[in-house]
mmCIF file of C-alpha atoms in Angstrom:
data_model
loop_
_atom_site.group_PDB
_atom_site.id
_atom_site.type_symbol
_atom_site.label_atom_id
_atom_site.label_comp_id
_atom_site.label_asym_id
_atom_site.label_seq_id
_atom_site.Cartn_x
_atom_site.Cartn_y
_atom_site.Cartn_z
ATOM 1 C CA MET A 173 -0.007 -0.111 0.034
ATOM 2 C CA ARG A 174 2.656 2.414 0.629
ATOM 3 C CA LYS A 175 3.958 2.531 -2.765
ATOM 4 C CA LEU A 176 0.583 3.055 -4.342
ATOM 5 C CA SER A 177 0.130 6.469 -5.787
ATOM 6 C CA VAL A 178 -3.264 8.174 -6.809
ATOM 7 C CA ARG A 179 -4.009 10.871 -9.350
ATOM 8 C CA ILE A 180 -7.318 12.460 -9.799
ATOM 9 C CA GLU A 181 -8.499 14.414 -12.865
ATOM 10 C CA GLY A 182 -11.736 16.091 -13.662
ATOM 11 C CA PRO A 183 -13.179 18.969 -15.801
ATOM 12 C CA LEU A 184 -12.725 22.500 -14.715
ATOM 13 C CA ARG A 185 -16.342 23.585 -14.863
ATOM 14 C CA VAL A 186 -19.672 21.578 -14.543
ATOM 15 C CA HIS A 187 -23.089 22.384 -13.587
ATOM 16 C CA ALA A 188 -24.861 20.740 -10.508
ATOM 17 C CA GLY A 189 -27.495 18.129 -11.417
ATOM 18 C CA LYS A 190 -25.393 16.985 -14.383
ATOM 19 C CA LYS A 191 -23.102 13.921 -14.626
ATOM 20 C CA PHE A 192 -19.587 14.697 -15.277
ATOM 21 C CA PRO A 193 -16.438 12.507 -15.986
ATOM 22 C CA LEU A 194 -13.906 11.993 -13.226
ATOM 23 C CA LYS A 195 -10.715 9.759 -13.835
ATOM 24 C CA VAL A 196 -8.877 8.101 -10.974
ATOM 25 C CA VAL A 197 -5.484 6.556 -11.792
ATOM 26 C CA LEU A 198 -3.861 4.035 -9.426
ATOM 27 C CA ARG A 199 -0.221 3.385 -9.957
ATOM 28 C CA ASN A 200 1.660 0.454 -8.362
ATOM 29 C CA GLN A 201 5.250 1.611 -8.055
ATOM 30 C CA ARG A 202 6.608 -1.701 -6.682
ATOM 31 C CA ASN A 203 8.732 -3.966 -9.097
ATOM 32 C CA PHE A 204 7.047 -6.987 -7.831
ATOM 33 C CA LEU A 205 4.045 -7.797 -5.924
ATOM 34 C CA ASP A 206 0.660 -6.945 -7.384
ATOM 35 C CA SER A 207 -2.028 -4.901 -5.575
ATOM 36 C CA ILE A 208 -5.290 -6.924 -5.310
ATOM 37 C CA GLY A 209 -8.799 -6.110 -4.189
ATOM 38 C CA LEU A 210 -8.444 -2.352 -3.646
ATOM 39 C CA LYS A 211 -11.581 -0.296 -2.592
ATOM 40 C CA VAL A 212 -11.152 3.496 -3.328
ATOM 41 C CA GLU A 213 -13.282 6.091 -1.535
ATOM 42 C CA ILE A 214 -12.844 9.865 -2.786
ATOM 43 C CA LYS A 215 -14.386 12.956 -1.160
ATOM 44 C CA LEU A 216 -14.455 15.999 -3.331
ATOM 45 C CA ALA A 217 -16.955 18.113 -1.373
ATOM 46 C CA ARG A 218 -18.963 18.078 1.794
ATOM 47 C CA ASN A 219 -22.002 16.139 -0.075
ATOM 48 C CA LEU A 220 -19.952 14.629 -2.745
ATOM 49 C CA HIS A 221 -18.403 11.279 -1.967
ATOM 50 C CA PHE A 222 -17.971 8.180 -4.155
ATOM 51 C CA SER A 223 -16.289 4.877 -4.239
ATOM 52 C CA ALA A 224 -14.752 2.356 -6.888
ATOM 53 C CA VAL A 225 -13.008 -1.002 -6.931
ATOM 54 C CA ALA A 226 -10.012 -1.773 -8.523
ATOM 55 C CA PRO A 227 -9.640 -5.686 -8.493
ATOM 56 C CA TRP A 228 -5.843 -5.766 -9.610
ATOM 57 C CA VAL A 229 -3.169 -3.529 -10.062
ATOM 58 C CA ALA A 230 -0.027 -5.240 -11.638
ATOM 59 C CA ALA A 231 3.359 -4.270 -10.267
ATOM 60 C CA GLY A 232 4.925 -1.428 -12.132
ATOM 61 C CA GLY A 233 1.600 -0.750 -13.831
ATOM 62 C CA ASP A 234 -1.367 1.384 -13.313
ATOM 63 C CA VAL A 235 -5.280 1.273 -13.555
ATOM 64 C CA LEU A 236 -7.723 3.958 -14.894
ATOM 65 C CA LEU A 237 -11.001 4.111 -13.182
ATOM 66 C CA ASP A 238 -13.260 6.033 -15.510
ATOM 67 C CA LEU A 239 -16.137 7.301 -13.391
ATOM 68 C CA ALA A 240 -19.342 9.388 -14.114
ATOM 69 C CA ILE A 241 -20.383 11.270 -10.987
ATOM 70 C CA MET A 242 -23.008 14.067 -10.295
ATOM 71 C CA SER A 243 -23.080 16.705 -7.596
ATOM 72 C CA ARG A 244 -26.522 17.891 -6.366
ATOM 73 C CA GLN A 245 -24.901 21.146 -5.138
ATOM 74 C CA ARG A 246 -22.572 23.798 -6.179
ATOM 75 C CA ALA A 247 -18.950 23.562 -5.009
ATOM 76 C CA CYS A 248 -15.530 24.742 -5.442
ATOM 77 C CA VAL A 249 -13.275 21.793 -5.169
ATOM 78 C CA MET A 250 -9.877 22.823 -3.996
ATOM 79 C CA GLU A 251 -8.546 19.463 -3.000
ATOM 80 C CA ALA A 252 -9.749 15.822 -2.982
ATOM 81 C CA ASP A 253 -9.377 13.317 -0.027
ATOM 82 C CA TYR A 254 -8.890 9.701 -0.820
ATOM 83 C CA ARG A 255 -8.778 6.488 1.096
ATOM 84 C CA ILE A 256 -7.686 3.086 -0.350
ATOM 85 C CA GLU A 257 -8.223 -0.061 1.695
ATOM 86 C CA SER A 258 -7.571 -3.890 1.051
ATOM 87 C CA ASN A 259 -8.594 -6.915 2.843
ATOM 88 C CA PHE A 260 -6.593 -9.226 0.630
ATOM 89 C CA PRO A 261 -6.321 -12.286 1.063
ATOM 90 C CA PHE A 262 -9.661 -13.636 2.156
ATOM 91 C CA GLY A 263 -10.162 -10.678 4.715
ATOM 92 C CA LEU A 264 -7.420 -11.944 6.820
ATOM 93 C CA PHE A 265 -5.606 -8.548 6.655
ATOM 94 C CA HIS A 266 -6.594 -5.020 6.507
ATOM 95 C CA ARG A 267 -4.373 -2.364 5.154
ATOM 96 C CA GLU A 268 -5.383 1.347 4.309
ATOM 97 C CA LEU A 269 -3.888 4.370 2.663
ATOM 98 C CA LYS A 270 -5.067 7.866 3.237
ATOM 99 C CA GLY A 271 -4.008 11.118 1.416
ATOM 100 C CA THR A 272 -5.034 14.533 0.010
ATOM 101 C CA GLN A 273 -4.412 15.656 -3.473
ATOM 102 C CA ALA A 274 -4.627 19.388 -4.532
ATOM 103 C CA MET A 275 -6.877 20.079 -7.533
ATOM 104 C CA ALA A 276 -4.950 22.695 -9.625
ATOM 105 C CA PRO A 277 -6.854 24.563 -11.144
ATOM 106 C CA PRO A 278 -9.946 23.619 -8.882
ATOM 107 C CA ILE A 279 -13.187 22.063 -10.097
ATOM 108 C CA LEU A 280 -16.009 24.629 -10.126
ATOM 109 C CA ILE A 281 -19.384 23.163 -9.808
ATOM 110 C CA TYR A 282 -21.882 25.815 -10.818
ATOM 111 C CA PRO A 283 -25.323 25.986 -9.173
ATOM 112 C CA LYS A 284 -28.232 24.219 -10.672
ATOM 113 C CA LYS A 285 -30.386 26.178 -13.236
ATOM 114 C CA ILE A 286 -34.016 26.885 -12.383
ATOM 115 C CA VAL A 287 -35.933 29.324 -14.414
ATOM 116 C CA PRO A 288 -38.340 31.165 -12.252
ATOM 117 C CA ARG A 289 -41.967 30.781 -13.309
ATOM 118 C CA GLU A 290 -42.488 34.635 -13.008
ATOM 119 C CA LEU A 291 -40.214 34.999 -16.154
ATOM 120 C CA MET A 292 -42.435 32.543 -18.104
ATOM 121 C CA MET A 293 -45.483 34.609 -17.564
ATOM 122 C CA GLN A 294 -46.883 36.358 -20.474
ATOM 123 C CA GLY A 295 -45.517 39.936 -20.847
ATOM 124 C CA ALA A 296 -42.828 39.503 -17.996
ATOM 125 C CA LEU A 297 -40.041 40.764 -20.146
ATOM 126 C CA ILE A 298 -41.974 42.465 -23.104
ATOM 127 C CA ALA A 299 -42.021 46.204 -23.409
ATOM 128 C CA SER A 300 -45.150 47.873 -23.817
ATOM 129 C CA GLU A 301 -43.779 50.227 -26.291
ATOM 130 C CA LEU A 302 -40.663 50.745 -28.469
ATOM 131 C CA ASP A 303 -37.960 52.730 -26.854
ATOM 132 C CA ARG A 304 -34.247 52.624 -26.787
ATOM 133 C CA SER A 305 -34.031 49.846 -24.265
ATOM 134 C CA SER A 306 -36.291 47.328 -26.274
ATOM 135 C CA ARG A 307 -35.718 44.936 -29.039
ATOM 136 C CA PHE A 308 -38.092 43.256 -31.553
ATOM 137 C CA SER A 309 -39.009 39.859 -30.139
ATOM 138 C CA GLY A 310 -39.541 38.189 -33.512
ATOM 139 C CA GLU A 311 -41.983 37.554 -36.061
ATOM 140 C CA PHE A 312 -44.778 36.349 -33.799
ATOM 141 C CA GLY A 313 -46.115 37.134 -30.396
ATOM 142 C CA ASP A 314 -47.470 34.700 -27.785
ATOM 143 C CA LEU A 315 -49.559 31.643 -28.960
ATOM 144 C CA ARG A 316 -53.352 32.565 -28.796
ATOM 145 C CA GLY A 317 -54.664 29.181 -29.665
ATOM 146 C CA LEU A 318 -55.860 27.041 -32.624
ATOM 147 C CA ARG A 319 -58.276 27.837 -35.360
ATOM 148 C CA PRO A 320 -59.559 26.254 -38.536
ATOM 149 C CA TRP A 321 -57.413 26.685 -41.611
ATOM 150 C CA GLN A 322 -58.218 29.453 -43.996
ATOM 151 C CA SER A 323 -56.999 30.187 -47.534
ATOM 152 C CA GLY A 324 -53.731 32.142 -47.492
ATOM 153 C CA ASP A 325 -52.463 30.573 -44.217
ATOM 154 C CA SER A 326 -48.854 29.420 -44.181
ATOM 155 C CA ALA A 327 -48.154 25.729 -44.092
ATOM 156 C CA LYS A 328 -45.716 26.304 -41.176
ATOM 157 C CA HIS A 329 -48.511 27.444 -38.866
ATOM 158 C CA ILE A 330 -50.316 24.064 -39.314
ATOM 159 C CA ASP A 331 -50.523 22.104 -36.120
ATOM 160 C CA TRP A 332 -50.223 18.695 -37.386
ATOM 161 C CA PRO A 333 -51.305 16.583 -34.185
ATOM 162 C CA ALA A 334 -54.263 18.738 -33.820
ATOM 163 C CA SER A 335 -54.999 18.657 -37.569
ATOM 164 C CA ALA A 336 -55.044 14.709 -37.572
ATOM 165 C CA LYS A 337 -57.623 14.551 -34.869
ATOM 166 C CA SER A 338 -59.705 17.091 -36.650
ATOM 167 C CA LEU A 339 -59.424 15.427 -39.933
ATOM 168 C CA ALA A 340 -60.388 11.976 -38.424
ATOM 169 C CA ARG A 341 -63.576 13.662 -37.319
ATOM 170 C CA GLY A 342 -64.204 15.016 -40.814
ATOM 171 C CA HIS A 343 -63.261 18.615 -40.109
ATOM 172 C CA GLU A 344 -60.525 20.825 -41.586
ATOM 173 C CA LEU A 345 -56.932 21.555 -40.742
ATOM 174 C CA ARG A 346 -56.000 23.355 -37.593
ATOM 175 C CA VAL A 347 -53.531 26.225 -37.550
ATOM 176 C CA ARG A 348 -51.872 28.057 -34.665
ATOM 177 C CA GLU A 349 -52.813 31.756 -34.180
ATOM 178 C CA PHE A 350 -50.505 34.234 -32.552
ATOM 179 C CA ASP A 351 -50.924 37.544 -30.880
ATOM 180 C CA PRO A 352 -49.176 40.622 -32.416
ATOM 181 C CA PRO A 353 -45.438 40.524 -31.916
ATOM 182 C CA GLY A 354 -43.992 42.541 -28.905
ATOM 183 C CA PHE A 355 -40.550 44.006 -28.014
ATOM 184 C CA TYR A 356 -38.196 42.297 -25.615
ATOM 185 C CA THR A 357 -36.245 44.753 -23.140
ATOM 186 C CA GLU A 358 -32.728 44.725 -24.466
ATOM 187 C CA HIS A 359 -31.144 45.214 -21.049
ATOM 188 C CA CYS A 360 -32.245 44.438 -17.609
ATOM 189 C CA ASP A 361 -30.745 44.658 -14.053
ATOM 190 C CA ILE A 362 -30.876 41.800 -11.570
ATOM 191 C CA VAL A 363 -30.807 42.445 -7.970
ATOM 192 C CA PHE A 364 -29.786 39.732 -5.429
ATOM 193 C CA HIS A 365 -30.007 40.354 -1.741
ATOM 194 C CA SER A 366 -30.206 38.726 1.535
ATOM 195 C CA PHE A 367 -32.177 41.545 3.511
ATOM 196 C CA GLY A 368 -35.082 40.805 5.644
ATOM 197 C CA LYS A 369 -36.796 42.258 8.499
ATOM 198 C CA GLY A 370 -36.477 40.708 12.185
ATOM 199 C CA GLY A 371 -37.707 37.465 12.679
ATOM 200 C CA ALA A 372 -37.033 36.416 8.950
ATOM 201 C CA ILE A 373 -36.237 32.579 8.516
ATOM 202 C CA LEU A 374 -32.476 32.129 7.704
ATOM 203 C CA ARG A 375 -31.826 28.844 6.084
ATOM 204 C CA GLU A 376 -28.715 27.618 4.166
ATOM 205 C CA ASP A 377 -30.847 25.592 1.677
ATOM 206 C CA ARG A 378 -32.631 28.643 0.750
ATOM 207 C CA PHE A 379 -29.561 30.657 -0.151
ATOM 208 C CA GLU A 380 -28.637 27.528 -2.482
ATOM 209 C CA ARG A 381 -31.953 27.594 -3.958
ATOM 210 C CA ALA A 382 -31.892 31.192 -4.545
ATOM 211 C CA LEU A 383 -28.562 30.801 -6.444
ATOM 212 C CA ALA A 384 -30.212 28.085 -8.506
ATOM 213 C CA PHE A 385 -32.961 30.637 -9.468
ATOM 214 C CA LEU A 386 -30.268 33.337 -10.184
ATOM 215 C CA ALA A 387 -28.403 30.889 -12.485
ATOM 216 C CA GLY A 388 -31.495 29.921 -14.354
ATOM 217 C CA THR A 389 -32.495 33.469 -14.722
ATOM 218 C CA MET A 390 -29.189 34.581 -16.156
ATOM 219 C CA ASP A 391 -29.363 31.571 -18.647
ATOM 220 C CA TYR A 392 -32.887 32.302 -19.656
ATOM 221 C CA LEU A 393 -32.056 36.062 -20.379
ATOM 222 C CA TYR A 394 -29.108 34.869 -22.458
ATOM 223 C CA SER A 395 -31.138 32.505 -24.432
ATOM 224 C CA LEU A 396 -33.356 35.488 -25.468
ATOM 225 C CA GLY A 397 -30.507 37.782 -26.305
ATOM 226 C CA VAL A 398 -31.242 40.185 -23.394
ATOM 227 C CA LYS A 399 -28.186 41.527 -21.824
ATOM 228 C CA PHE A 400 -28.089 42.036 -18.256
ATOM 229 C CA THR A 401 -26.327 43.560 -15.072
ATOM 230 C CA LEU A 402 -26.052 41.456 -11.888
ATOM 231 C CA HIS A 403 -26.017 43.416 -8.445
ATOM 232 C CA ALA A 404 -25.511 41.189 -5.541
ATOM 233 C CA ASP A 405 -24.791 41.853 -1.807
ATOM 234 C CA PHE A 406 -22.606 38.672 -1.744
ATOM 235 C CA LEU A 407 -20.309 40.315 -4.469
ATOM 236 C CA ALA A 408 -20.140 43.568 -2.491
ATOM 237 C CA TRP A 409 -22.725 45.196 -4.855
ATOM 238 C CA LEU A 410 -20.059 45.316 -7.618
ATOM 239 C CA PRO A 411 -21.761 45.148 -10.966
ATOM 240 C CA GLN A 412 -21.257 42.166 -13.153
ATOM 241 C CA ALA A 413 -22.183 42.631 -16.739
ATOM 242 C CA GLY A 414 -23.653 39.758 -18.751
ATOM 243 C CA ASP A 415 -23.311 40.813 -22.215
ATOM 244 C CA SER A 416 -21.523 37.730 -23.575
ATOM 245 C CA ARG A 417 -21.179 33.921 -23.212
ATOM 246 C CA ASN A 418 -17.790 34.365 -21.562
ATOM 247 C CA ALA A 419 -19.136 36.956 -19.118
ATOM 248 C CA LEU A 420 -21.921 34.596 -18.286
ATOM 249 C CA ILE A 421 -19.479 31.875 -17.537
ATOM 250 C CA GLU A 422 -17.335 33.979 -15.317
ATOM 251 C CA ILE A 423 -20.400 34.945 -13.292
ATOM 252 C CA TYR A 424 -21.236 31.135 -12.872
ATOM 253 C CA ALA A 425 -17.725 30.807 -11.523
ATOM 254 C CA LEU A 426 -18.449 33.447 -8.935
ATOM 255 C CA LEU A 427 -21.638 31.797 -7.917
ATOM 256 C CA ALA A 428 -19.631 28.406 -7.517
ATOM 257 C CA GLN A 429 -17.655 30.033 -4.624
ATOM 258 C CA ALA A 430 -20.294 32.721 -3.179
ATOM 259 C CA THR A 431 -20.916 32.778 0.401
ATOM 260 C CA ARG A 432 -24.063 34.332 1.889
ATOM 261 C CA ALA A 433 -23.839 38.194 2.860
ATOM 262 C CA THR A 434 -24.712 38.985 6.393
ATOM 263 C CA GLY A 435 -25.999 42.288 7.684
ATOM 264 C CA THR A 436 -27.478 43.572 4.519
ATOM 265 C CA GLU A 437 -29.676 46.588 5.265
ATOM 266 C CA ALA A 438 -32.591 48.004 3.478
ATOM 267 C CA HIS A 439 -30.908 51.427 2.438
ATOM 268 C CA GLU A 440 -28.198 49.386 0.740
ATOM 269 C CA VAL A 441 -30.851 47.517 -1.490
ATOM 270 C CA GLN A 442 -32.874 50.754 -2.124
ATOM 271 C CA SER A 443 -29.705 52.558 -3.105
ATOM 272 C CA VAL A 444 -28.983 49.968 -5.907
ATOM 273 C CA ILE A 445 -32.452 49.930 -7.118
ATOM 274 C CA ASP A 446 -32.604 53.623 -7.468
ATOM 275 C CA SER A 447 -29.363 53.818 -9.057
ATOM 276 C CA GLN A 448 -30.835 51.877 -12.028
ATOM 277 C CA GLY A 449 -33.470 54.412 -13.144
ATOM 278 C CA GLY A 450 -37.302 54.266 -13.048
ATOM 279 C CA ALA A 451 -37.587 52.785 -16.680
ATOM 280 C CA GLN A 452 -35.216 50.155 -16.416
ATOM 281 C CA THR A 453 -36.522 46.655 -16.182
ATOM 282 C CA ARG A 454 -35.420 44.551 -13.142
ATOM 283 C CA ILE A 455 -35.561 41.364 -11.641
ATOM 284 C CA ILE A 456 -35.215 40.844 -7.806
ATOM 285 C CA LEU A 457 -34.361 37.808 -5.982
ATOM 286 C CA SER A 458 -33.729 37.034 -2.442
ATOM 287 C CA ASP A 459 -33.191 33.962 -0.155
ATOM 288 C CA ILE A 460 -35.661 35.674 2.173
ATOM 289 C CA GLU A 461 -39.503 35.387 1.782
ATOM 290 C CA THR A 462 -40.737 38.259 -0.262
ATOM 291 C CA GLU A 463 -43.093 39.310 2.530
ATOM 292 C CA SER A 464 -40.319 39.772 4.717
ATOM 293 C CA TRP A 465 -38.741 42.632 2.785
ATOM 294 C CA VAL A 466 -40.845 44.200 0.123
ATOM 295 C CA ASP A 467 -42.727 46.638 2.461
ATOM 296 C CA SER A 468 -39.295 47.865 3.488
ATOM 297 C CA LEU A 469 -38.370 49.012 -0.038
ATOM 298 C CA GLU A 470 -39.768 51.169 -2.755
ATOM 299 C CA VAL A 471 -40.012 48.749 -5.610
ATOM 300 C CA PRO A 472 -40.878 50.094 -9.140
ATOM 301 C CA LYS A 473 -43.881 48.665 -10.809
ATOM 302 C CA ASN A 474 -41.802 47.330 -13.677
ATOM 303 C CA SER A 475 -39.967 44.996 -11.531
ATOM 304 C CA VAL A 476 -40.228 41.125 -11.540
ATOM 305 C CA LEU A 477 -40.104 39.785 -7.845
ATOM 306 C CA VAL A 478 -39.040 36.018 -7.796
ATOM 307 C CA ASP A 479 -40.651 33.861 -5.082
ATOM 308 C CA ILE A 480 -38.229 31.200 -4.187
ATOM 309 C CA ARG A 481 -40.628 29.203 -2.265
ATOM 310 C CA GLN A 482 -42.285 27.909 -5.691
ATOM 311 C CA VAL A 483 -40.210 24.748 -5.531
ATOM 312 C CA ARG A 484 -39.870 22.303 -2.625
ATOM 313 C CA PHE A 485 -36.785 22.713 -0.340
ATOM 314 C CA GLY A 486 -34.619 20.264 1.369
ATOM 315 C CA ARG A 487 -34.202 19.696 5.016
ATOM 316 C CA ARG A 488 -34.291 22.623 7.258
ATOM 317 C CA VAL A 489 -30.950 23.395 8.799
ATOM 318 C CA THR A 490 -31.639 26.744 10.706
ATOM 319 C CA ARG A 491 -34.579 28.447 12.571
ATOM 320 C CA SER A 492 -35.849 31.960 12.983
ATOM 321 C CA SER A 493 -34.965 33.840 15.767
ATOM 322 C CA LYS A 494 -38.715 33.772 17.123
ATOM 323 C CA GLU A 495 -38.707 29.983 17.108
ATOM 324 C CA ALA A 496 -35.343 29.723 18.849
ATOM 325 C CA VAL A 497 -36.688 31.748 21.631
ATOM 326 C CA HIS A 498 -39.843 29.651 22.021
ATOM 327 C CA ALA A 499 -38.071 26.448 21.595
#
């Protein structure tokens, strides 16, 4: 066991919730005596453990363990702890080897991407009139419904599954009908904060969930071609421009390493909102329930407030100050 070496290799950047390849190379540096029946346990992050078995490693040779693993949470993997054990032969002897390998560069696991339902609502990002900060959204607006085919309708508007049912009943083709086109805002601001009034519930899992909504929001805006600027208290309110794919990736890297800001006050959030101008479209996210902070701020009407409670949370890890007193 003493002359066994371990090398761990992985991708530089991945998203939580998606599998990624990890290579573990075991090298037997002895000139004779093979290593048999090796169990390898590796810990990359707090909730990212996995194990594998190498039945045989020849003397002077190596074995590649090609694994596919998945992390459910974001992380910045700076080092990997490993443990190798063997009970050969027949469980009569037990030997183990422990160590730590620095991951340089580190593996960045981005937050899982969840698109808030508020952004999917009709008109959430559509400008009511054309101005300097809006952009034509496309040839068609939102889908209104289906109607019978009429002379002059384009073939690409035909809904074939619905038309098949209609023809089977002796009716005509069915076509999709759209609302008039609108105009997407060309740029919007995203405000992320951890401000809440006294007694607000502080939960670690809610911060993780809020980051997942933030990642989903940025990805959704990028897919629409909408540029954005992120203002977050965990980044000391330093604006981060999301105007390109590379910029988006760099912000994901910041999210992978982010820690929750403490002591955020209402005047800080209000100052950021006021600096954006009243006509600017903005999306506001927080790991605190909306009811705990919205009355303390003057939020413009054209703001989209994201409620992070729209999905189920994991196990509760902290309690509110009121609950702690009554416990």
